[in-house]
CSV table of C-alpha atoms in Angstrom, one decimal:
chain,number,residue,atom,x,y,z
A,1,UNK,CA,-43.5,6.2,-67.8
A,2,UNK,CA,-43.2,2.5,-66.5
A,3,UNK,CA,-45.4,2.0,-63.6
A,4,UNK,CA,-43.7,0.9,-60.2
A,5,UNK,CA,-44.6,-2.5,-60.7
A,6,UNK,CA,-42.2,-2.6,-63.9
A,7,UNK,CA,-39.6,-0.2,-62.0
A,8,UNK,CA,-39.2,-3.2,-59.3
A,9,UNK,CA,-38.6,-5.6,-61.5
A,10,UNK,CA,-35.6,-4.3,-63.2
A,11,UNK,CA,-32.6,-5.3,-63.3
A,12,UNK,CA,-30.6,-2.0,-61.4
A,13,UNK,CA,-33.7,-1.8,-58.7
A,14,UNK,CA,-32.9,-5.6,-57.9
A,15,UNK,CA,-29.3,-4.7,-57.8
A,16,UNK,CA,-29.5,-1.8,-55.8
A,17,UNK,CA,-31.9,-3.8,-53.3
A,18,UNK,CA,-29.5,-6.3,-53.0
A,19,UNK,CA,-26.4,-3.8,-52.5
A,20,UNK,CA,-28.4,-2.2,-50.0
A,21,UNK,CA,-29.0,-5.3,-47.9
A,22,UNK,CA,-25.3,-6.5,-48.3
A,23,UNK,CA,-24.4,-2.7,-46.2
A,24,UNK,CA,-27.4,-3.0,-44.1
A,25,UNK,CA,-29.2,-0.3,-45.4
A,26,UNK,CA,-33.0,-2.1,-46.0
A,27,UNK,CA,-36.0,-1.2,-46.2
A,28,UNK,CA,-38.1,0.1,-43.4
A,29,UNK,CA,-40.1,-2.9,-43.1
A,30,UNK,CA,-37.3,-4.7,-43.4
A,31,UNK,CA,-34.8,-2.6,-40.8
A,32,UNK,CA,-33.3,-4.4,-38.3
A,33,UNK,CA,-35.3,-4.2,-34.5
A,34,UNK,CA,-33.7,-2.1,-31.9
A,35,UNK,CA,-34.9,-4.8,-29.0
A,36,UNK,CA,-33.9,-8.1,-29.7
A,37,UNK,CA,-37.0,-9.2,-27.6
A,38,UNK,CA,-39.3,-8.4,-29.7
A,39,UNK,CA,-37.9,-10.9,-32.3
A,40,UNK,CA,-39.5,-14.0,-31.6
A,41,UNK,CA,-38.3,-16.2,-34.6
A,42,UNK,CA,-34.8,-18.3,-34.1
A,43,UNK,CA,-34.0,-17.9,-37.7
A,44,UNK,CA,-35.0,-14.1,-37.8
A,45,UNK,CA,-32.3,-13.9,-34.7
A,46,UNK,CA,-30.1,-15.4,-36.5
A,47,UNK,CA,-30.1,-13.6,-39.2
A,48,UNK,CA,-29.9,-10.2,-37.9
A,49,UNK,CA,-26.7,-11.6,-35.8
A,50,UNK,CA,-25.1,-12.7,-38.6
A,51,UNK,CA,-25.9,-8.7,-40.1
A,52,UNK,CA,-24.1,-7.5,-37.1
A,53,UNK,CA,-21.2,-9.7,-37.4
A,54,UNK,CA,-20.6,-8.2,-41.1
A,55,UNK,CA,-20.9,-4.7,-40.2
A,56,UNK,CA,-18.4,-5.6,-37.6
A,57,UNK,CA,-16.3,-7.0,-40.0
A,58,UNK,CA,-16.6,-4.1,-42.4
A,59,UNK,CA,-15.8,-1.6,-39.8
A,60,UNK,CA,-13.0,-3.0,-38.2
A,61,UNK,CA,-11.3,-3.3,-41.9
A,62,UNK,CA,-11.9,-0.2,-42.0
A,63,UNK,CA,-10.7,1.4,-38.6
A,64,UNK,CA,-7.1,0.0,-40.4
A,65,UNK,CA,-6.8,2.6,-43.0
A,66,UNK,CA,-3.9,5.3,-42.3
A,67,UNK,CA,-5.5,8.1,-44.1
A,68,UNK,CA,-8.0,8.3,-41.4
A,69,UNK,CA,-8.3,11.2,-38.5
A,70,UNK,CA,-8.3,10.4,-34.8
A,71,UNK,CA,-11.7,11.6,-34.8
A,72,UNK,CA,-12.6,9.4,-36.9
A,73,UNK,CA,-11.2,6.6,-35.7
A,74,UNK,CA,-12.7,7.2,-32.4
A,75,UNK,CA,-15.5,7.9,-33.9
A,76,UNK,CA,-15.5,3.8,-35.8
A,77,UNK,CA,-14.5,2.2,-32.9
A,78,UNK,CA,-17.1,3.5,-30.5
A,79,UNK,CA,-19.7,2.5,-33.4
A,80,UNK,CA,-17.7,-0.9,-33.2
A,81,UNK,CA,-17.7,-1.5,-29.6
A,82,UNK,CA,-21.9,-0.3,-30.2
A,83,UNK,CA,-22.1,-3.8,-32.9
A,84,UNK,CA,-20.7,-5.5,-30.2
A,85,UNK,CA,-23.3,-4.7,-27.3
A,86,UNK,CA,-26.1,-5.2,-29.6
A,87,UNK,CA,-24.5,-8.7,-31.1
A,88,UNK,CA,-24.5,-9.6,-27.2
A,89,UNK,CA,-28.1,-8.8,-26.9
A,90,UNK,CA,-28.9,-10.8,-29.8
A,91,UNK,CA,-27.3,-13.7,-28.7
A,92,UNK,CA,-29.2,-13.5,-25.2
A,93,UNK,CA,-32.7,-13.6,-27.0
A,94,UNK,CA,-31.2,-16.7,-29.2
A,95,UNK,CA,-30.4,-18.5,-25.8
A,96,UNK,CA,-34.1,-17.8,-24.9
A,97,UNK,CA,-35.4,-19.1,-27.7
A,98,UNK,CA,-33.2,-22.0,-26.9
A,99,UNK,CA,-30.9,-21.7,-30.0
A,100,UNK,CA,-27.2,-22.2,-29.8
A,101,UNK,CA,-24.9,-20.5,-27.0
A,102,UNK,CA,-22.7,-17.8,-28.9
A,103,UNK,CA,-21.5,-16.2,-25.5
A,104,UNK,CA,-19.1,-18.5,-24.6
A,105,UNK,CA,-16.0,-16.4,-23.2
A,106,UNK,CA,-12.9,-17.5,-25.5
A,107,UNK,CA,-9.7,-14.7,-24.8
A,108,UNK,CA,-8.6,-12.8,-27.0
A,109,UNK,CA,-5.0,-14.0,-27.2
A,110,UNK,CA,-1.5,-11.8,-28.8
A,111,UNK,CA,1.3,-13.9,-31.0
A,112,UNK,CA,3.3,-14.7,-27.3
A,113,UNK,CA,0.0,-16.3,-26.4
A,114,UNK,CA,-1.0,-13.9,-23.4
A,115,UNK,CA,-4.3,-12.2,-23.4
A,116,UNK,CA,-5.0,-8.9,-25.1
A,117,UNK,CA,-5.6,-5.8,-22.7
A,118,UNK,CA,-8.8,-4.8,-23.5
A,119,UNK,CA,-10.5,-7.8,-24.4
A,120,UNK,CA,-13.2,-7.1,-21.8
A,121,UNK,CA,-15.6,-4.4,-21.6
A,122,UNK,CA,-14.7,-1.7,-23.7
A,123,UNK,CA,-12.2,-2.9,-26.7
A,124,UNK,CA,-9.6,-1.2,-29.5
A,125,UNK,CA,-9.6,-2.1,-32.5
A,126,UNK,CA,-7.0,-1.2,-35.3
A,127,UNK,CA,-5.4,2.4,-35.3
A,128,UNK,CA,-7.6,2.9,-32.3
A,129,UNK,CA,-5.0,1.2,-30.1
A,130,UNK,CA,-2.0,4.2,-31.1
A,131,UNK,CA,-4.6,7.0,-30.1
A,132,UNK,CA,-3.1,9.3,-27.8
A,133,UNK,CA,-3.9,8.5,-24.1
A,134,UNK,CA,-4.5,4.5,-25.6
A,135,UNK,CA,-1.3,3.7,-25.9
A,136,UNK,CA,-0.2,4.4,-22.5
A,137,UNK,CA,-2.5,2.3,-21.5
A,138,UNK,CA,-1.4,-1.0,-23.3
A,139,UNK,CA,2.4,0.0,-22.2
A,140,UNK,CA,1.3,0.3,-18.7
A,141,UNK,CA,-0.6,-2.8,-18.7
A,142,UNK,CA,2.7,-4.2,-20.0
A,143,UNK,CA,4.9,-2.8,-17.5
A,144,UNK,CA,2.4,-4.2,-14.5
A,145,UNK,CA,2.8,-8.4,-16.3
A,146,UNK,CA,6.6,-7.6,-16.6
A,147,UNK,CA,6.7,-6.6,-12.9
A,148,UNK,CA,4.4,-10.0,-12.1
A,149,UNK,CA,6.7,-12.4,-14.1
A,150,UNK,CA,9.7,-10.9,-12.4
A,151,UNK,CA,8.5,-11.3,-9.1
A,152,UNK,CA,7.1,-15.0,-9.8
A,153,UNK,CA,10.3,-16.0,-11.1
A,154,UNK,CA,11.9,-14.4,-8.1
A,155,UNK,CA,9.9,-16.8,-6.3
A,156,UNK,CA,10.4,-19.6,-8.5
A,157,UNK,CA,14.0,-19.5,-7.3
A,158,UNK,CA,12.6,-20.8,-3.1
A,159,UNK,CA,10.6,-23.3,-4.8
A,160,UNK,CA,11.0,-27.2,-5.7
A,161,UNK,CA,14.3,-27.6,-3.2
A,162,UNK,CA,15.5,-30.1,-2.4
A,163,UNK,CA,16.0,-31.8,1.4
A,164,UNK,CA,19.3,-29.9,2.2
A,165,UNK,CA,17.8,-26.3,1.7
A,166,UNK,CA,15.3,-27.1,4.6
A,167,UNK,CA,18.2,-28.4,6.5
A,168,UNK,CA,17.2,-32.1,6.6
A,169,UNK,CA,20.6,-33.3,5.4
A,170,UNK,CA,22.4,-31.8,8.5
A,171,UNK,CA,22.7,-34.9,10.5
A,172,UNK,CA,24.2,-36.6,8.1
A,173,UNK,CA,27.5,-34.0,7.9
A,174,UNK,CA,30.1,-35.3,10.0
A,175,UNK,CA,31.9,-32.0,10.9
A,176,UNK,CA,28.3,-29.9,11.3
A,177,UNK,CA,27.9,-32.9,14.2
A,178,UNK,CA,31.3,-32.9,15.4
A,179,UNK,CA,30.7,-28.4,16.0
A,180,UNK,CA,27.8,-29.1,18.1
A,181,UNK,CA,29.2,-31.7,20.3
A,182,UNK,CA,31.7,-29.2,21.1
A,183,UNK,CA,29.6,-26.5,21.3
A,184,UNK,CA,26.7,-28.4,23.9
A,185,UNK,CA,29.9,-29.4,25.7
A,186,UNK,CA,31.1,-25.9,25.9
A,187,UNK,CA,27.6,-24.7,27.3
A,188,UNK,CA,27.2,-27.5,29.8
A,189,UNK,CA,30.0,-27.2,31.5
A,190,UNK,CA,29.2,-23.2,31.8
A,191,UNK,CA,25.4,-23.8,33.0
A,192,UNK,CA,27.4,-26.7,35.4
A,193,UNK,CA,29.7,-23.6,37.4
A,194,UNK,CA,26.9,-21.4,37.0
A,195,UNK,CA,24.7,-23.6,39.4
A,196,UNK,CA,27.5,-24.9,41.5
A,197,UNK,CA,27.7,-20.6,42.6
A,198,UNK,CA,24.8,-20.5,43.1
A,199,UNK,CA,24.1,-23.7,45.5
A,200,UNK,CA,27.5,-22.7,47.1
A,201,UNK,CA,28.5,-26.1,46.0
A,202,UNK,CA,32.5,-26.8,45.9
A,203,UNK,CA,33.5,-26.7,42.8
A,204,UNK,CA,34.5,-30.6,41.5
A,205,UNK,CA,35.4,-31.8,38.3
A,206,UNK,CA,32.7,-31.5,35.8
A,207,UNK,CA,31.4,-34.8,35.0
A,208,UNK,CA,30.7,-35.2,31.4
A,209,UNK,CA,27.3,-34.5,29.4
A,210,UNK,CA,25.6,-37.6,29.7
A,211,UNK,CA,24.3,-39.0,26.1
A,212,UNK,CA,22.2,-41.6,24.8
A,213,UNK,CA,23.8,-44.4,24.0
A,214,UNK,CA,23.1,-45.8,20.0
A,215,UNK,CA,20.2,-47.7,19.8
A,216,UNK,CA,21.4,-51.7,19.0
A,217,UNK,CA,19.8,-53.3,16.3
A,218,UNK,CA,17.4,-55.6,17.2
A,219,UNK,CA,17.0,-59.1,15.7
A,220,UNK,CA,15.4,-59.2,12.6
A,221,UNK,CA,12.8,-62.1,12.7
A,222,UNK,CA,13.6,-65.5,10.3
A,223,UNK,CA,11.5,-65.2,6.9
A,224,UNK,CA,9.8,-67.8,6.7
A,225,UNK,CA,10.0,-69.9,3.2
A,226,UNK,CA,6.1,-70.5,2.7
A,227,UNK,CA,4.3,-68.0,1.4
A,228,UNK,CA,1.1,-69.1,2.8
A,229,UNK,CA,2.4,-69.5,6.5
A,230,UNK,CA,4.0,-65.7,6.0
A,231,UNK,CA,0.0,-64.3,4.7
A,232,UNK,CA,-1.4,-66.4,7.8
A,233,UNK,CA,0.8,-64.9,10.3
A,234,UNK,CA,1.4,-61.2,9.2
A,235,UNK,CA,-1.0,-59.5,10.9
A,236,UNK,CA,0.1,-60.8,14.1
A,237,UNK,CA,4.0,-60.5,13.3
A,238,UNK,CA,3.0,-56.4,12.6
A,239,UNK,CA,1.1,-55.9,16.1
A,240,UNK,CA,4.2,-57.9,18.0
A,241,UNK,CA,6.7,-55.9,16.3
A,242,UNK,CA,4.8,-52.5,16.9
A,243,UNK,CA,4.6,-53.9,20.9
A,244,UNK,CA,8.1,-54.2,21.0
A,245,UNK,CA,9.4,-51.0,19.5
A,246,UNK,CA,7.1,-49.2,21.8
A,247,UNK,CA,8.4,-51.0,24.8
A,248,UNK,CA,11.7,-50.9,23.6
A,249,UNK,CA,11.7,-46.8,23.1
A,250,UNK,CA,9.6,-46.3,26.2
A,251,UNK,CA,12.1,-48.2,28.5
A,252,UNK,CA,15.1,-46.3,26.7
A,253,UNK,CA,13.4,-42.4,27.4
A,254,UNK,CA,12.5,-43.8,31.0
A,255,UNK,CA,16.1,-44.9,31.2
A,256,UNK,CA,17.7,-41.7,30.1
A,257,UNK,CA,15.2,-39.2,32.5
A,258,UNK,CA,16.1,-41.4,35.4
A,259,UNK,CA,19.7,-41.3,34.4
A,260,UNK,CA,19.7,-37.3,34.1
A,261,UNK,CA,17.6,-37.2,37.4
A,262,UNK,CA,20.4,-39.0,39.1
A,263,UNK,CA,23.0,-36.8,37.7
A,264,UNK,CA,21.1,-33.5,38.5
A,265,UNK,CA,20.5,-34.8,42.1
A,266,UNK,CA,24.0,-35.6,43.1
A,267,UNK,CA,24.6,-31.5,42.8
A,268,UNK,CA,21.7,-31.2,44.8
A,269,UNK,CA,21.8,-32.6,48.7
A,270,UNK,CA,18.3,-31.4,49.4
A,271,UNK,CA,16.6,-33.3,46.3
A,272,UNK,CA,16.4,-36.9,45.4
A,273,UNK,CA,16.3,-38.6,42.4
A,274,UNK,CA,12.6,-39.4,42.8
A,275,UNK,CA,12.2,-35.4,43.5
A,276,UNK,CA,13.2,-34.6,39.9
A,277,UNK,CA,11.5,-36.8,37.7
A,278,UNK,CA,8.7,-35.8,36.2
A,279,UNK,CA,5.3,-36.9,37.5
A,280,UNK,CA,3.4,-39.7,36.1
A,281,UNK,CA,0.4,-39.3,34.0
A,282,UNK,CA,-2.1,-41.8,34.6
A,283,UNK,CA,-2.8,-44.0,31.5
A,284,UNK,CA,-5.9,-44.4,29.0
A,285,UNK,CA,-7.8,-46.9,31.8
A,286,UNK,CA,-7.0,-45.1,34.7
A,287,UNK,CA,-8.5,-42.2,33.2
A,288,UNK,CA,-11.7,-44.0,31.9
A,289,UNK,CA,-11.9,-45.6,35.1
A,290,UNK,CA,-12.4,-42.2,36.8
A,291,UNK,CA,-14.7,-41.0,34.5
A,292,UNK,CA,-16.8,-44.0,34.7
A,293,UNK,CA,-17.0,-43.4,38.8
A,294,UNK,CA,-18.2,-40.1,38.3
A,295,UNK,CA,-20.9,-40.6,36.0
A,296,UNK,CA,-22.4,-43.7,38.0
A,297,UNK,CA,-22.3,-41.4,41.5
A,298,UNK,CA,-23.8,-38.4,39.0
A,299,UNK,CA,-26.3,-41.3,38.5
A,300,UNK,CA,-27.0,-42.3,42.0
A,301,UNK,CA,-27.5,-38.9,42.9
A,302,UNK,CA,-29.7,-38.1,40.0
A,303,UNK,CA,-32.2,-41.1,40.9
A,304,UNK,CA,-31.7,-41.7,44.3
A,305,UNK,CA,-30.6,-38.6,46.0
A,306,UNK,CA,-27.8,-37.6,47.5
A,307,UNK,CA,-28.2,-39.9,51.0
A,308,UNK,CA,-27.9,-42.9,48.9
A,309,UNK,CA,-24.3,-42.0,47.9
């Protein structure tokens, strides 16, 4: 009888050792560690990931095959979705030893391009997706993105309109215009009996709605033909033109309310014009000027008492 020494150097003992390591079945000095952290080599790590990633391989080809029972293919796919924690595990102690980052999250995407149902946490693989009770799942996961894309697109519909759906377009519609002329007219000269009954005013002829007046255009001011002059100068062209719109609009509203003042008070005999317009706000120095008074009498009295005030 050959000794052992012989015996592992034959030919079938060196093939059966290497068929053994291709389905993972090594020796016991050479089994794979439960805890990754034990494993302190980068290449060991490496190694015993890559195992993992052919066993995975191996089992999800065959978790395919028809002739299988549902036991048994629950059975693979709960040993699969095992690989899979322990592949994660191994990966973590390869980060640690400051190897290459295998955890990045990359979706699992179907042939429309949407992610798989799934894909995180516990997974199905294969036949393992038509089990009874799995299948429902996927198709009610698909009936819940159906539902989402028919509502976006619902939504869709409100979105990227234009200027008339917002009504910004209005003013520009002669007839639109032309309605609420008449209609204001209508309502004004309804409010105008209302308050004649009750003032006990004798009823006149209704005078009509008073309305502003279209703004003239202004001047435009002469371009001048240098270029250098027209650099020079536009700062101070820009603050005289903001001046004068802002005196020109503030004259026209002052002009209107003392207009509508004047109207409103010739139905009233017990009110003046000066009675109904509204009060004057005092302007940015006036205010600071105030202020300014307070705080040096708050000062006086502070330092000096209030006899020196």
């Amino acid at each position: 009888m050959a000794r052992n020494e012989e015996k592992a150097q034959s030919m079938l003992y060196r093939f059966r050792e290497a068929q053994a390591g291709e389905l993972g079945l090594g020796t016991r000095a050479d089994r794979r560690p439960r805890v990754p952290a034990v494993c302190k080599s980068l290449r060991e790590c490496e190694r015993w990931r890559g195992e993992i990633l052919r066993e995975i391989s191996r089992k999800v080809s065959k978790i395919q095959d028809a002739g299988l029972t549902d036991y048994e293919v629950r059975d693979l796919n709960d040993e699969i979705n095992k690989l899979l924690r322990e592949k994660r595990n191994w990966e973590s102690q390869i980060i640690a030893l400051g190897g290459a980052n295998y955890k990045r999250n990359v979706a699992m995407l179907d042939a429309d391009g949407k992610e798989v149902p799934g894909t995180k946490g516990y997974k199905y693989f294969g036949r393992a997706k038509d089990l009874p009770g799995v299948k429902e799942l996927f198709q009610s996961h698909k009936a819940e993105v159906e539902e989402e894309n028919q509502a976006l697109n619902h939504y869709k519909k409100f979105m990227n309109q234009g200027p008339a759906y917002y009504g910004d377009l209005d003013e520009t519609n002669g007839k639109l215009l032309e309605f609420e002329r008449e209609a204001e007219d209508e309502e004004y000269e309804t409010a105008h009996l209302h308050v004649q009954e009750a003032l006990g005013v004798p009823a006149d002829a209704i005078p009509k709605l008073p309305r502003p007046e279209a703004s003239k255009e202004t001047d435009k001011p002469p371009v001048l033909s240098s270029t250098a002059k027209r650099k020079a100068t536009d700062a101070d062209a820009d603050v005289q033109m903001g001046d004068e719109a802002s005196n020109s609009s503030e004259s026209q509203a002052l002009a209107q309310v003392k207009m509508h003042a004047e109207a409103a008070a010739s139905y009233i005999p017990f009110l003046t014009a000066d009675n109904l317009l509204p009060p004057k706000l005092p302007s940015r120095e006036e205010i600071e000027g105030v202020l300014l008074d307070l705080r040096k009498k708050a000062l006086v009295d502070e330092y000096f008492g209030e006899d020196a005030s």
